mmCIF file of C-alpha atoms and ligand atoms in Angstrom:
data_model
loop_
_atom_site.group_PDB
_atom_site.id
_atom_site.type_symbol
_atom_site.label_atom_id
_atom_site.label_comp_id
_atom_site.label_asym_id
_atom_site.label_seq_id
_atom_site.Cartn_x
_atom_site.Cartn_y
_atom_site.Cartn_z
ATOM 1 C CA UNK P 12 -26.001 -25.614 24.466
ATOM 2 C CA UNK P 13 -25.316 -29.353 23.649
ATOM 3 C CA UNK P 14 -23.105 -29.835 26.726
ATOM 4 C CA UNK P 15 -21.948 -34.030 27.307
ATOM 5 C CA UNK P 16 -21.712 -34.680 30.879
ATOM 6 C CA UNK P 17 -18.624 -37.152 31.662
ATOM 7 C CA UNK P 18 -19.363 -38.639 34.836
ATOM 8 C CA UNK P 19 -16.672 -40.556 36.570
ATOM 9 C CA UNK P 20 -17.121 -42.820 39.239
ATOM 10 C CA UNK P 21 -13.481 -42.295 40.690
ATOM 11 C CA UNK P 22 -11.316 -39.229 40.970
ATOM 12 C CA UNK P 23 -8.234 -41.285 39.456
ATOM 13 C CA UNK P 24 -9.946 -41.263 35.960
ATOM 14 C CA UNK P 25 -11.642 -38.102 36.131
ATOM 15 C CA UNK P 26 -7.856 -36.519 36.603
ATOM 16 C CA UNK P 27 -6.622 -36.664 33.719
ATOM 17 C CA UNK P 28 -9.862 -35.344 32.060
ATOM 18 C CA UNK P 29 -9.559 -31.892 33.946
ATOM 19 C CA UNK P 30 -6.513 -31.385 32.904
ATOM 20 C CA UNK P 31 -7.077 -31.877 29.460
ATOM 21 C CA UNK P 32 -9.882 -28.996 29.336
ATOM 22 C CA UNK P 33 -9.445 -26.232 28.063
ATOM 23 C CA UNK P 34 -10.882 -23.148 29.611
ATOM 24 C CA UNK P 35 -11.864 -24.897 32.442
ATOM 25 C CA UNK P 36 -14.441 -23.278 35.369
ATOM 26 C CA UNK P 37 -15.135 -25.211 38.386
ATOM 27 C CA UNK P 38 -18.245 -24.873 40.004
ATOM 28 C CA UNK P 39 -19.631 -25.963 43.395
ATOM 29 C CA UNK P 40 -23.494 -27.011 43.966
ATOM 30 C CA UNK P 41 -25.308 -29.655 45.961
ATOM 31 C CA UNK P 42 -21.779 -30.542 47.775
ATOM 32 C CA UNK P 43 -20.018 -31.728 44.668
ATOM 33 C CA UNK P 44 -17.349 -30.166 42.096
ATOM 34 C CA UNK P 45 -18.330 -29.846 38.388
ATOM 35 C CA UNK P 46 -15.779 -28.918 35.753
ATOM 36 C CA UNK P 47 -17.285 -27.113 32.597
ATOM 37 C CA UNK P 48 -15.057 -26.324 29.511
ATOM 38 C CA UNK P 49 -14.419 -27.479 26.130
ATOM 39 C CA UNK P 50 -12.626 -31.082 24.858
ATOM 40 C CA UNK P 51 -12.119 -31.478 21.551
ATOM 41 C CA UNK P 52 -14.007 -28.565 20.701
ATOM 42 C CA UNK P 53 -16.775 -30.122 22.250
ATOM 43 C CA UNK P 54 -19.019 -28.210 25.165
ATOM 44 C CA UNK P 55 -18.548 -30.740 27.975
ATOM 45 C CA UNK P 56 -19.433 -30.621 32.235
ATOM 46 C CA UNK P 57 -16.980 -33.586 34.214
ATOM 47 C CA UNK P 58 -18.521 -34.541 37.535
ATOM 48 C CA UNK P 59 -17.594 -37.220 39.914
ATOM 49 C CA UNK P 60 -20.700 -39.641 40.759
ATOM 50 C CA UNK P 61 -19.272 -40.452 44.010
ATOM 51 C CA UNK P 62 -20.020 -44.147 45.213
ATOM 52 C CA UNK P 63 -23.212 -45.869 44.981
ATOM 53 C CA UNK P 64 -26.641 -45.594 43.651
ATOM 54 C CA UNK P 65 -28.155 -42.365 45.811
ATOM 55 C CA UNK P 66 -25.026 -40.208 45.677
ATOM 56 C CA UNK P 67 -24.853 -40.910 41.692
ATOM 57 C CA UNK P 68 -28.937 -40.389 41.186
ATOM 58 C CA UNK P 69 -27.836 -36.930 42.796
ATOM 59 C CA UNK P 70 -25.156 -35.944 40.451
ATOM 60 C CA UNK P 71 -26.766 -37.110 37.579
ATOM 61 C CA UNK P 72 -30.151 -35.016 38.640
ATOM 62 C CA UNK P 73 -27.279 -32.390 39.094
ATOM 63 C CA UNK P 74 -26.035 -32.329 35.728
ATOM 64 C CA UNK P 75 -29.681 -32.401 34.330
ATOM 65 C CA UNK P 76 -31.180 -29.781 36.340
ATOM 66 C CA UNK P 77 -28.466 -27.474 37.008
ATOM 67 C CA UNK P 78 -26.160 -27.716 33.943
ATOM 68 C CA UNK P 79 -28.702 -28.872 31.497
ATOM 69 C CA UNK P 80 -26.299 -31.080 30.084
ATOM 70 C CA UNK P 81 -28.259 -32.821 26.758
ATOM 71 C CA UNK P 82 -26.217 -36.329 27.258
ATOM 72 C CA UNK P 83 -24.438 -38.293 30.105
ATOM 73 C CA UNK P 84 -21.245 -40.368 29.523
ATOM 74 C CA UNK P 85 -20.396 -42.795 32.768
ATOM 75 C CA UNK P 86 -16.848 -44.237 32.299
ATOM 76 C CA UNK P 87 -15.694 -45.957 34.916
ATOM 77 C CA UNK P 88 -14.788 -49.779 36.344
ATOM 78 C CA UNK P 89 -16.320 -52.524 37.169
ATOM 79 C CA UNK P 90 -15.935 -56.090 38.646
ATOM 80 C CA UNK P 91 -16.191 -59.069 35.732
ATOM 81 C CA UNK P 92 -18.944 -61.497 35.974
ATOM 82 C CA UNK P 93 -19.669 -62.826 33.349
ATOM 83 C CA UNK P 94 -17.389 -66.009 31.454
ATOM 84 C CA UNK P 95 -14.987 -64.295 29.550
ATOM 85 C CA UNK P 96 -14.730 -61.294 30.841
ATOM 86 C CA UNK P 97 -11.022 -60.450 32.248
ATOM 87 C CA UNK P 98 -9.524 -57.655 33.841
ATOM 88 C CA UNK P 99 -8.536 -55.302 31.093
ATOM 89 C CA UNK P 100 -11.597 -55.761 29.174
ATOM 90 C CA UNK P 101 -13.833 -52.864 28.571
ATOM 91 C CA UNK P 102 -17.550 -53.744 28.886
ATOM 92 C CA UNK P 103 -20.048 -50.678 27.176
ATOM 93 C CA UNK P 104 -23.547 -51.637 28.540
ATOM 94 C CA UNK P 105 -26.867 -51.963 26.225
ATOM 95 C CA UNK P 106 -28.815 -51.770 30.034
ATOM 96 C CA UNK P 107 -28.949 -51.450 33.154
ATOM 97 C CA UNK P 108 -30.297 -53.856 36.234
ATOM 98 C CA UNK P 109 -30.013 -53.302 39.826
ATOM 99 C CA UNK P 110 -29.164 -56.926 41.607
ATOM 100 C CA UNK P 111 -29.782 -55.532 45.121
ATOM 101 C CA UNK P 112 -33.729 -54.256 44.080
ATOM 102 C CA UNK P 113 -36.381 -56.578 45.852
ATOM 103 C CA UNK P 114 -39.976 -55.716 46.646
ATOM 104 C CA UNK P 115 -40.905 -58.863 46.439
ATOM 105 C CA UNK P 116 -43.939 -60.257 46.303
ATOM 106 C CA UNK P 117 -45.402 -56.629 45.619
ATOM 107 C CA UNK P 118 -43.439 -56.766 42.922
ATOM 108 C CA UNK P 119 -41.224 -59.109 40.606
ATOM 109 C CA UNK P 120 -37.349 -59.489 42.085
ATOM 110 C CA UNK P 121 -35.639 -56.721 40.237
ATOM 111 C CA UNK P 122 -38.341 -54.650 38.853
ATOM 112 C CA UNK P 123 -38.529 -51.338 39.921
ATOM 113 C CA UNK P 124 -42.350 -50.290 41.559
ATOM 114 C CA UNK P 125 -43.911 -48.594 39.268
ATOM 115 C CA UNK P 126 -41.755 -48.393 36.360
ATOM 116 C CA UNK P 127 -43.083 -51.689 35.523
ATOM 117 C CA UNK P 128 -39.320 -53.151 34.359
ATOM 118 C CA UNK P 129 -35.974 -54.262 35.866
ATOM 119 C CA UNK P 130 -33.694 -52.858 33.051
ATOM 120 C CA UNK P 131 -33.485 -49.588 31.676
ATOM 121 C CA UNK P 132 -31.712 -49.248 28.639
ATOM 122 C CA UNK P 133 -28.569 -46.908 27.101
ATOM 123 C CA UNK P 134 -29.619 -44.416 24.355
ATOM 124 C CA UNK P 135 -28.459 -46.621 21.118
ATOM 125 C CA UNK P 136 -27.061 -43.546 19.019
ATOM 126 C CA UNK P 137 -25.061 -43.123 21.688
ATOM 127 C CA UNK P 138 -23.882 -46.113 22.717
ATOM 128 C CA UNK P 139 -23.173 -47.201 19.131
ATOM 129 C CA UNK P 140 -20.563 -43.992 19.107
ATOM 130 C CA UNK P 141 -19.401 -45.457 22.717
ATOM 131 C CA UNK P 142 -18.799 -48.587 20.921
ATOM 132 C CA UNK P 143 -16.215 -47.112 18.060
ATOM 133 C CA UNK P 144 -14.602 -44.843 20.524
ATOM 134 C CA UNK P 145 -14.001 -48.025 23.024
ATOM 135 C CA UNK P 146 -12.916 -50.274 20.282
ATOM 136 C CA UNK P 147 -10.570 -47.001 18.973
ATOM 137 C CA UNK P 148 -9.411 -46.335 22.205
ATOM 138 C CA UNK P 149 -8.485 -49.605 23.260
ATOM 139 C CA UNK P 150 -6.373 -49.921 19.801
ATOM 140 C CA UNK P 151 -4.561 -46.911 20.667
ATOM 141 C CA UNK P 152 -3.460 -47.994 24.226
ATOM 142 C CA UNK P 153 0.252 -50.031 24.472
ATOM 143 C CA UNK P 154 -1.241 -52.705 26.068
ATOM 144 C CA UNK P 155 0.779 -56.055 27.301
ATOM 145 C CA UNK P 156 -2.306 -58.358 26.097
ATOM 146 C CA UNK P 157 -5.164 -58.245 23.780
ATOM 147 C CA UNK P 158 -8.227 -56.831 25.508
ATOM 148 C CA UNK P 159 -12.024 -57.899 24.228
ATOM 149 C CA UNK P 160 -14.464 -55.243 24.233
ATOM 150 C CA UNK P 161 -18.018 -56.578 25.644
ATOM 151 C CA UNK P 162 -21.276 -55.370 24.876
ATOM 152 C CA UNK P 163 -24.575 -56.097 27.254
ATOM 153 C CA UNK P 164 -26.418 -56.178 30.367
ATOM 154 C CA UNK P 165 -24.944 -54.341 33.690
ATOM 155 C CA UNK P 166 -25.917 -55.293 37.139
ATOM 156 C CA UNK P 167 -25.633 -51.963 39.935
ATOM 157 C CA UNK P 168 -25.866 -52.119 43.327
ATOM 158 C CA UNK P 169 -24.850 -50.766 46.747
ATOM 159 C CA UNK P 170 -22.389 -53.409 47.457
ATOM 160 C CA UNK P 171 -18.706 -54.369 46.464
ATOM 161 C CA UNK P 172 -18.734 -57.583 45.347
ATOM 162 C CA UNK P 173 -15.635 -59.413 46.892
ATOM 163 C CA UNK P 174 -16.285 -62.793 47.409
ATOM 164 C CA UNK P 175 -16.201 -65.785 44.351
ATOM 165 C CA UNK P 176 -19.511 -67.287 46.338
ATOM 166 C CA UNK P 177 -21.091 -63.974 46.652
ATOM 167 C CA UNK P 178 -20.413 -63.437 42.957
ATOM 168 C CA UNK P 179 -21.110 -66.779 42.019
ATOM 169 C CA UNK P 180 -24.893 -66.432 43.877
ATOM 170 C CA UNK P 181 -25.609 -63.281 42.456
ATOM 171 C CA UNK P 182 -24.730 -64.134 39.231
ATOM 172 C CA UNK P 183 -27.597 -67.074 39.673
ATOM 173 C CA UNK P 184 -30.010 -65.395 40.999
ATOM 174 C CA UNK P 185 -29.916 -62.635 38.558
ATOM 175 C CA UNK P 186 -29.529 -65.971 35.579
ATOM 176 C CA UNK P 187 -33.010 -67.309 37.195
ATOM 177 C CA UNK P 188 -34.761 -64.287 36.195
ATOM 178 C CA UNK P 189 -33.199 -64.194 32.691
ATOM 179 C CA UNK P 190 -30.754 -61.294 33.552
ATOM 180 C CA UNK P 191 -27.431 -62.495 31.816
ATOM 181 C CA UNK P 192 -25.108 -59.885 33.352
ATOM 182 C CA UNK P 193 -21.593 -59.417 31.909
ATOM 183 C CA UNK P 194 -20.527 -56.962 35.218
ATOM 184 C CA UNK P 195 -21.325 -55.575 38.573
ATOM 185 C CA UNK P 196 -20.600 -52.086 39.873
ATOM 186 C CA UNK P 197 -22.374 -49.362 41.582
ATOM 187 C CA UNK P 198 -23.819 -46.604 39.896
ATOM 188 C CA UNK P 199 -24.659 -47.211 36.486
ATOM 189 C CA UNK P 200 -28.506 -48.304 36.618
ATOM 190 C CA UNK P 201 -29.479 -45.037 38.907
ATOM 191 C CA UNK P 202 -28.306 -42.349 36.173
ATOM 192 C CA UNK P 203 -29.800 -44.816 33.779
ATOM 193 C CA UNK P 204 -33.308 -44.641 35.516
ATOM 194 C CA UNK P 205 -32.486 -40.789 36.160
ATOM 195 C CA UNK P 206 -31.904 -40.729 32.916
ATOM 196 C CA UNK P 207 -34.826 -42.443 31.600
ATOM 197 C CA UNK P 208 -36.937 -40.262 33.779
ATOM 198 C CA UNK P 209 -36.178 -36.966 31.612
ATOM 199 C CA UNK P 210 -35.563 -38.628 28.528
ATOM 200 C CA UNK P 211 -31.793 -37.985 28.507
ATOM 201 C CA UNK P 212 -29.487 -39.868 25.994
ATOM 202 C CA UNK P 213 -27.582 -42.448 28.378
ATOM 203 C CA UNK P 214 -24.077 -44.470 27.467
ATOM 204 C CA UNK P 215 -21.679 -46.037 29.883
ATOM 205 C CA UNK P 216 -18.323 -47.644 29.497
ATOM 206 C CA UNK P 217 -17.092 -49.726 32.330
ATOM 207 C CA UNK P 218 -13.428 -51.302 32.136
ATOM 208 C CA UNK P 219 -12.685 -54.346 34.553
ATOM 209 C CA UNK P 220 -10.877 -53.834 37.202
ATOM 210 C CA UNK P 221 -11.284 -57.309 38.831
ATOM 211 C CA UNK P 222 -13.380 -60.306 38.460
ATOM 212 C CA UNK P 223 -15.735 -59.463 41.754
ATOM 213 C CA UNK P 224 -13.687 -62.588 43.776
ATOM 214 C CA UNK P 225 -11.792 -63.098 46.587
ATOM 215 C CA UNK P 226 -8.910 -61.349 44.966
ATOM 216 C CA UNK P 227 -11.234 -58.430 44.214
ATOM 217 C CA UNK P 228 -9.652 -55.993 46.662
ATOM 218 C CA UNK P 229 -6.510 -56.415 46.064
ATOM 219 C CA UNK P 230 -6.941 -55.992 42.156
ATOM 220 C CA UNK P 231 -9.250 -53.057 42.087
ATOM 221 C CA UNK P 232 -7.604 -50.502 43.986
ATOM 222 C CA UNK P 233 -4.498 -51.328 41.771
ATOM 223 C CA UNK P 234 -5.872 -51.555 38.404
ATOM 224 C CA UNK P 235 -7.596 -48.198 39.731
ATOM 225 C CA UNK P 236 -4.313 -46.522 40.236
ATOM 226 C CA UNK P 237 -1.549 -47.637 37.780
ATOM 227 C CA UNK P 238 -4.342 -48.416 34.338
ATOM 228 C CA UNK P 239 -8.175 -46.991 34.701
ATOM 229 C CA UNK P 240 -7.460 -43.373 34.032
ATOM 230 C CA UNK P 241 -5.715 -44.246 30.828
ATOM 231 C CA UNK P 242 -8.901 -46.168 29.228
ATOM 232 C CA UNK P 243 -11.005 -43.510 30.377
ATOM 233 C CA UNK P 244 -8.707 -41.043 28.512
ATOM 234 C CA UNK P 245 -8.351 -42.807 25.598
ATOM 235 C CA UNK P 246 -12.218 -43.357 25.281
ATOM 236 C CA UNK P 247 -13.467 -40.287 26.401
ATOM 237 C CA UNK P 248 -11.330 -38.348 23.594
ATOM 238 C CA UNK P 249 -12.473 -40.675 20.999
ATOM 239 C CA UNK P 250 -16.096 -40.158 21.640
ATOM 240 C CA UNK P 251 -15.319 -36.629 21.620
ATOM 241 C CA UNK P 252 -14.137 -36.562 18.526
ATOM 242 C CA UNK P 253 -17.039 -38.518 16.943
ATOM 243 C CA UNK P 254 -20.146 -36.574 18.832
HETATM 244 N N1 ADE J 325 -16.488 -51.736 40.761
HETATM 245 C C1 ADE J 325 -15.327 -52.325 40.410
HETATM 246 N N2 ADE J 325 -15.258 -53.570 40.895
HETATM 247 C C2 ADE J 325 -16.403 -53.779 41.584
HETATM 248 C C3 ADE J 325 -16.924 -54.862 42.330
HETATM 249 N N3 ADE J 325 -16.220 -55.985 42.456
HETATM 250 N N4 ADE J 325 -18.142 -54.718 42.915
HETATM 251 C C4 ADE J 325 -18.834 -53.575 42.780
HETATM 252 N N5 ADE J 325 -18.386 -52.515 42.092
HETATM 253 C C5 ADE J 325 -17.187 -52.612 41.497
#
């Protein structure tokens, strides 16, 4: 059926989505509410990951399983780490790492047992098309300040990052093992390794809500309310259009 699967991470930027669809059907299964209907002419199932790396493995083996969706989209936000990269930006990831994964010394830090790697990548069709729509979508937004649009490595993990020391260490550790990491946020490398498991096209589009410091909770619930749903709009039609 060549149905995209737009995953949000937060309800905020999923709204605007569901009221965009057009016939839209809501259906209930393994706890969680999925929205199937048509954007843009385009087949498409919305789903909430929820928060954190198990509860987004779920919806994405959700989508897979149960909807047979034949791509997942993740827009959501995420916390800046690396130089450069301000609140406002939009960061669309080339792969995924999770910063909290340690079996060591089974295994390297980071790698995850048995895959035999630490980073699993985006589909690059995909995320090339993720790429135009982001750069598109941030043109078409009135914004009060030019934004840069990044393009790299993601770090996930089942922590909010809060803290400039606790940013600053993670950001090292992950360095020392040649994991340059441009943002942190939750979700992103479980659908990616969900993902990879049954060979599903995989892009993701994170905008930065905060830079992952001390000010960090104070800037991402607000950035959250008053500006995330509009990037996600703005992208998620322009991807639409080009698919
Ligand atoms: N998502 C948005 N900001 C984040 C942060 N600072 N840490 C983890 N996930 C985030």
């Amino acid at each position: 059926m060549n149905q995209t699967a737009i995953l949000s991470a937060l309800a905020e930027e999923q709204q605007g989505l569901i009221e965009l669809l057009h016939e839209p059907q809501k259906i209930t299964h393994a706890g969680r509410d999925f929205w199937r209907g048509h954007l843009h002419g385009q087949p498409v199932v919305l789903a909430l990951s929820r928060i954190g790396k198990v509860a987004a493995a779920t919806t994405a083996t959700a989508l897979i399983e149960r909807f047979e969706v034949s791509r997942i989209v993740f827009t959501g936000v995420a916390g800046g780490m690396g130089a450069g990269v301000q609140v406002g930006d939009v960061v669309v990831a080339n792969e995924f790492v999770q910063h909290d994964l340690d079996a060591s010394p089974i295994f390297p830090r980071y790698e995850v047992p048995l895959y035999g790697q630490s980073r699993f990548a985006c589909d690059a069709a995909l995320t090339a098309l993720l790429l135009d729509a982001s750069r598109a979508g941030l043109k078409s937004l009135t914004l009060p300040t030019a934004r840069l649009l990044h393009h790299g490595l993601i770090a996930s993990g089942d922590r909010f990052v809060s803290g400039a020391q606790e940013s600053e260490a993670l950001l090292s550790a992950l360095h020392a093992a040649d994991h340059r990491v441009l943002a942190v946020e939750m979700e992103g490398a479980a659908v990616a390794q969900v993902c990879f498991d049954y060979g599903i096209p995989f892009a993701a589009v994170r905008t930065i809500s905060d830079r992952a410091d001390d000010q960090a909770h104070v800037d991402f619930p607000q950035f959250v309310k008053e500006v995330a749903s509009r990037y996600a709009q703005a992208i998620t039609q322009h991807l639409l259009k080009l698919l």
